[in-house]
Short mmCIF file of C-alpha atoms in Angstrom, two decimals:
data_model
loop_
_atom_site.label_atom_id
_atom_site.label_comp_id
_atom_site.label_asym_id
_atom_site.label_seq_id
_atom_site.Cartn_x
_atom_site.Cartn_y
_atom_site.Cartn_z
CA MET A 204 93.93 106.97 77.98
CA ALA A 205 95.23 107.15 81.57
CA THR A 206 95.77 110.57 83.12
CA VAL A 207 99.07 111.54 84.75
CA GLU A 208 97.29 111.32 88.11
CA GLN A 209 96.40 107.68 87.41
CA ILE A 210 99.86 106.84 86.04
CA VAL A 211 101.74 108.33 88.98
CA ASP A 212 99.41 106.78 91.55
CA ARG A 213 99.61 103.35 89.90
CA ARG A 214 103.40 103.35 89.75
CA PHE A 215 103.59 104.55 93.35
CA ARG A 216 101.37 101.72 94.59
CA GLU A 217 103.27 99.22 92.45
CA ALA A 218 106.61 100.31 93.95
CA LEU A 219 105.28 99.97 97.50
CA VAL A 220 104.09 96.43 96.84
CA ARG A 221 106.93 95.19 94.62
CA PHE A 222 109.65 96.27 97.02
CA HIS A 223 107.69 95.74 100.29
CA MET A 224 108.37 99.31 101.40
CA LEU A 225 105.75 99.79 104.11
CA SER A 226 104.50 97.77 107.06
CA ASP A 227 102.06 98.32 109.93
CA GLY A 228 103.53 100.56 112.59
CA ASP A 229 106.09 102.29 110.34
CA LYS A 230 106.97 105.89 111.12
CA VAL A 231 108.32 107.50 107.96
CA LEU A 232 110.37 110.69 107.71
CA VAL A 233 110.27 112.35 104.29
CA GLY A 234 113.12 114.61 103.25
CA VAL A 235 111.39 117.62 101.68
CA SER A 236 113.58 120.04 99.74
CA GLY A 237 110.64 121.95 98.30
CA GLY A 238 111.27 120.61 94.81
CA LYS A 239 108.69 118.77 92.71
CA ASP A 240 109.94 115.26 93.53
CA SER A 241 109.85 115.53 97.32
CA LEU A 242 106.49 117.35 97.27
CA CYS A 243 104.99 114.65 95.06
CA LEU A 244 106.37 111.94 97.34
CA LEU A 245 105.02 113.61 100.47
CA GLU A 246 101.57 114.03 98.97
CA LEU A 247 101.41 110.41 97.82
CA LEU A 248 102.57 109.06 101.19
CA ALA A 249 100.18 111.32 103.10
CA ARG A 250 97.29 110.06 101.00
CA ARG A 251 98.38 106.47 101.46
CA SER A 252 98.68 106.87 105.24
CA ARG A 253 94.93 107.44 105.38
CA VAL A 254 94.27 103.98 103.90
CA GLN A 255 93.45 101.30 106.50
CA ARG A 256 96.37 98.96 105.70
CA PRO A 257 99.21 99.21 106.28
CA GLN A 258 98.89 101.70 109.13
CA PHE A 259 101.84 104.10 109.21
CA SER A 260 102.56 107.72 110.03
CA VAL A 261 104.43 110.41 108.09
CA HIS A 262 106.63 113.31 109.16
CA ALA A 263 108.39 115.82 106.88
CA LEU A 264 111.81 117.40 107.38
CA HIS A 265 113.14 120.45 105.53
CA VAL A 266 116.86 121.14 105.96
CA TRP A 267 117.83 124.74 105.30
CA MET A 268 121.47 125.19 104.32
CA GLU A 269 122.27 128.67 105.58
CA ASN A 270 125.33 129.32 103.40
CA ILE A 271 123.84 128.15 100.08
CA THR A 272 121.46 130.38 98.10
CA TYR A 273 118.98 127.53 97.61
CA GLU A 274 115.76 128.89 99.00
CA THR A 275 112.29 127.45 99.54
CA ASP A 276 109.27 129.38 100.79
CA THR A 277 108.89 127.66 104.14
CA THR A 278 105.58 129.43 104.80
CA TRP A 279 104.13 127.82 101.68
CA LEU A 280 105.74 124.51 102.62
CA GLN A 281 104.18 124.68 106.08
CA GLY A 282 100.76 125.30 104.54
CA PHE A 283 101.27 122.40 102.14
CA CYS A 284 102.09 120.05 105.02
CA ASP A 285 99.19 121.36 107.10
CA ARG A 286 96.77 120.59 104.26
CA LEU A 287 98.15 117.05 104.11
CA GLY A 288 98.00 116.64 107.88
CA VAL A 289 101.75 115.99 108.07
CA PRO A 290 103.97 117.50 110.82
CA LEU A 291 106.79 119.61 109.32
CA HIS A 292 110.16 119.92 111.03
CA ILE A 293 112.69 122.54 109.87
CA VAL A 294 116.36 122.48 110.85
CA THR A 295 119.25 124.71 109.82
CA THR A 296 122.80 123.60 109.08
CA ARG A 297 125.78 124.64 106.98
CA PHE A 298 129.00 123.38 105.40
CA ASP A 299 132.19 125.05 104.28
CA ALA A 300 132.22 125.13 100.48
CA PRO A 301 135.62 124.30 98.94
CA ARG A 302 137.57 127.31 97.73
CA GLU A 303 138.69 127.48 94.12
CA GLY A 304 141.73 125.32 93.52
CA GLN A 305 141.29 123.21 96.65
CA LYS A 306 141.28 119.44 96.23
CA GLU A 307 138.32 118.68 98.42
CA LYS A 308 134.95 117.01 98.04
CA PRO A 309 132.63 118.85 95.60
CA ALA A 310 130.12 121.27 97.10
CA CYS A 311 127.19 119.07 96.02
CA PHE A 312 128.65 116.10 97.91
CA LEU A 313 129.24 118.16 101.07
CA CYS A 314 125.77 119.73 100.95
CA SER A 315 124.07 116.38 100.37
CA TRP A 316 126.04 114.75 103.16
CA MET A 317 125.11 117.44 105.68
CA ARG A 318 121.44 117.25 104.72
CA ARG A 319 121.44 113.47 105.14
CA LYS A 320 123.22 113.74 108.46
CA GLN A 321 120.36 115.94 109.69
CA LEU A 322 117.79 113.50 108.31
CA PHE A 323 119.38 110.57 110.15
CA GLN A 324 119.57 112.53 113.39
CA VAL A 325 116.00 113.85 113.28
CA ALA A 326 114.61 110.44 112.24
CA GLN A 327 116.10 108.83 115.33
CA GLN A 328 114.98 111.72 117.57
CA LEU A 329 111.39 111.30 116.32
CA GLY A 330 111.49 107.51 116.57
CA CYS A 331 111.12 107.01 112.81
CA ASN A 332 112.25 103.66 111.41
CA LYS A 333 112.17 104.68 107.74
CA ILE A 334 113.38 107.63 105.67
CA ALA A 335 111.78 108.27 102.28
CA PHE A 336 113.66 110.04 99.49
CA GLY A 337 112.08 111.47 96.34
CA HIS A 338 114.45 109.91 93.79
CA HIS A 339 112.62 108.78 90.66
CA GLN A 340 113.53 106.20 88.03
CA ASP A 341 115.56 108.67 85.98
CA ASP A 342 117.68 109.42 89.05
CA LEU A 343 118.40 105.74 89.68
CA ILE A 344 119.28 105.12 86.04
CA HIS A 345 121.56 108.17 85.87
CA THR A 346 123.29 106.99 89.05
CA SER A 347 123.90 103.54 87.60
CA LEU A 348 125.51 105.08 84.51
CA MET A 349 127.63 107.43 86.64
CA ASN A 350 128.86 104.47 88.67
CA ILE A 351 129.82 102.59 85.51
CA PHE A 352 131.66 105.45 83.84
CA TYR A 353 133.21 107.12 86.89
CA GLN A 354 133.52 104.34 89.49
CA GLY A 355 133.85 101.19 87.38
CA HIS A 356 131.03 99.20 88.97
CA PHE A 357 127.36 98.48 88.27
CA SER A 358 125.09 99.73 91.05
CA THR A 359 122.62 102.46 91.90
CA MET A 360 120.69 104.04 94.77
CA PRO A 361 118.53 101.08 95.93
CA ALA A 362 114.76 101.32 96.11
CA VAL A 363 115.12 99.82 99.60
CA LEU A 364 118.29 100.08 101.70
CA GLN A 365 118.66 98.75 105.24
CA MET A 366 121.24 100.88 107.04
CA ARG A 367 123.91 98.78 108.76
CA LYS A 368 125.02 101.23 111.44
CA MET A 369 121.63 102.50 112.60
CA PRO A 370 118.07 101.13 112.88
CA LEU A 371 116.81 102.89 109.76
CA THR A 372 115.65 101.79 106.32
CA ILE A 373 115.79 104.11 103.32
CA ILE A 374 112.95 103.78 100.83
CA ARG A 375 112.44 105.42 97.44
CA PRO A 376 108.72 105.07 96.60
CA LEU A 377 109.07 107.10 93.36
CA CYS A 378 111.56 104.61 91.91
CA LEU A 379 109.19 103.59 89.08
CA GLN A 380 108.20 107.16 88.14
CA HIS A 381 109.37 108.93 84.99
CA GLU A 382 110.57 112.46 85.69
CA THR A 383 108.41 113.86 82.87
CA ASP A 384 105.28 112.56 84.63
CA ILE A 385 106.31 114.18 87.93
CA VAL A 386 106.83 117.49 86.11
CA GLU A 387 103.28 117.23 84.74
CA TRP A 388 101.92 116.18 88.15
CA ALA A 389 103.60 119.17 89.85
CA ALA A 390 102.11 121.61 87.32
CA ALA A 391 98.64 120.10 87.72
CA HIS A 392 98.86 120.32 91.53
CA GLY A 393 100.15 123.88 91.57
CA TYR A 394 103.39 123.22 93.41
CA GLU A 395 105.28 126.40 94.15
CA LYS A 396 108.80 126.52 92.76
CA GLN A 397 111.81 127.35 94.89
CA ARG A 398 112.62 131.04 95.15
CA LYS A 399 116.27 130.44 94.28
CA GLN A 400 117.96 127.47 92.67
CA CYS A 401 121.15 125.86 93.92
CA PRO A 402 124.21 127.60 92.37
CA TYR A 403 125.92 124.21 91.90
CA GLU A 404 123.05 122.24 90.37
CA HIS A 405 124.19 122.52 86.74
CA ASP A 406 127.88 121.88 87.45
CA THR A 407 127.78 118.18 88.28
CA GLN A 408 128.54 114.76 86.83
CA ARG A 409 124.82 114.01 87.21
CA THR A 410 123.89 116.86 84.86
CA ALA A 411 126.36 115.56 82.29
CA MET A 412 125.02 112.01 82.62
CA ARG A 413 121.46 113.28 82.20
CA ARG A 414 122.43 114.70 78.82
CA VAL A 415 124.17 111.46 77.85
CA PHE A 416 121.11 109.40 78.72
CA GLU A 417 118.79 111.77 76.86
CA SER A 418 120.81 111.10 73.70
CA ILE A 419 120.67 107.35 74.37
CA GLU A 420 116.89 107.44 74.79
CA ALA A 421 116.57 109.46 71.59
CA ALA A 422 118.32 106.61 69.79
CA ASN A 423 116.50 103.82 71.65
CA ALA A 424 113.19 104.53 73.40
CA GLU A 425 113.48 101.23 75.31
CA ALA A 426 116.86 102.09 76.87
CA ARG A 427 115.46 102.96 80.29
CA TYR A 428 113.75 99.60 80.58
CA SER A 429 116.91 97.76 79.53
CA VAL A 430 118.95 99.49 82.23
CA TRP A 431 116.20 99.06 84.83
CA ASN A 432 115.73 95.37 84.07
CA ALA A 433 119.48 94.84 84.35
CA LEU A 434 119.52 96.54 87.78
CA GLU A 435 116.62 94.40 88.97
CA ARG A 436 118.05 91.18 87.54
CA GLU A 437 121.41 91.78 89.24
CA GLY A 438 119.75 92.49 92.60
CA LYS A 439 120.86 96.13 92.77
CA LEU A 440 117.50 97.60 93.79
CA VAL A 441 117.18 96.07 97.27
CA GLU A 442 119.88 95.94 99.95
CA ILE A 443 118.74 94.39 103.23
#
């Protein structure tokens, strides 16, 4: 029986090949929150960068949001990156959270947007041509369901997305991974958990959709593959 190490590594390599994510000369910036998904992604990419082909380099960026009590031990994170041989860049930003009763964008949207803005800026400053996010298959499936129920269209976060307004490509090398396997991987590798969790993380449409999909999978164990195959068949996983 395959170990979680073998399963995660195999799915990672399969995603890289299936979606043509890496090429010689790529410079990849990894958004590292300090959570299990981004740490797993960084470790896998760092390992892969030591293989002869394709030849690419990896940088990590941690964005600290100064007005949100979402805290990662940056000393531990620096040591983690040092052990992998990956340069770590840390930037600080903030956003104004909406006050109660205001009809503005949700805090999660504003926080995510500001973090991505920093990623795009730093990527271009470093000369990176690709940004890697740690979204796994569960994330992509939940997004597709959210878009159906809340937006009225069938789409998701693509495994590969060529940005139209800047010379950057977004890749999601964990797109074939099951979240349960990443949880097991993180425990086996001794990843340190964040000191404080985001105060908004359980008050989102995504959290509600996670619960919905858990009930669907309980009724049909093949549900994830049905949704995934539909996304792939309709060309929703690659936008170039």
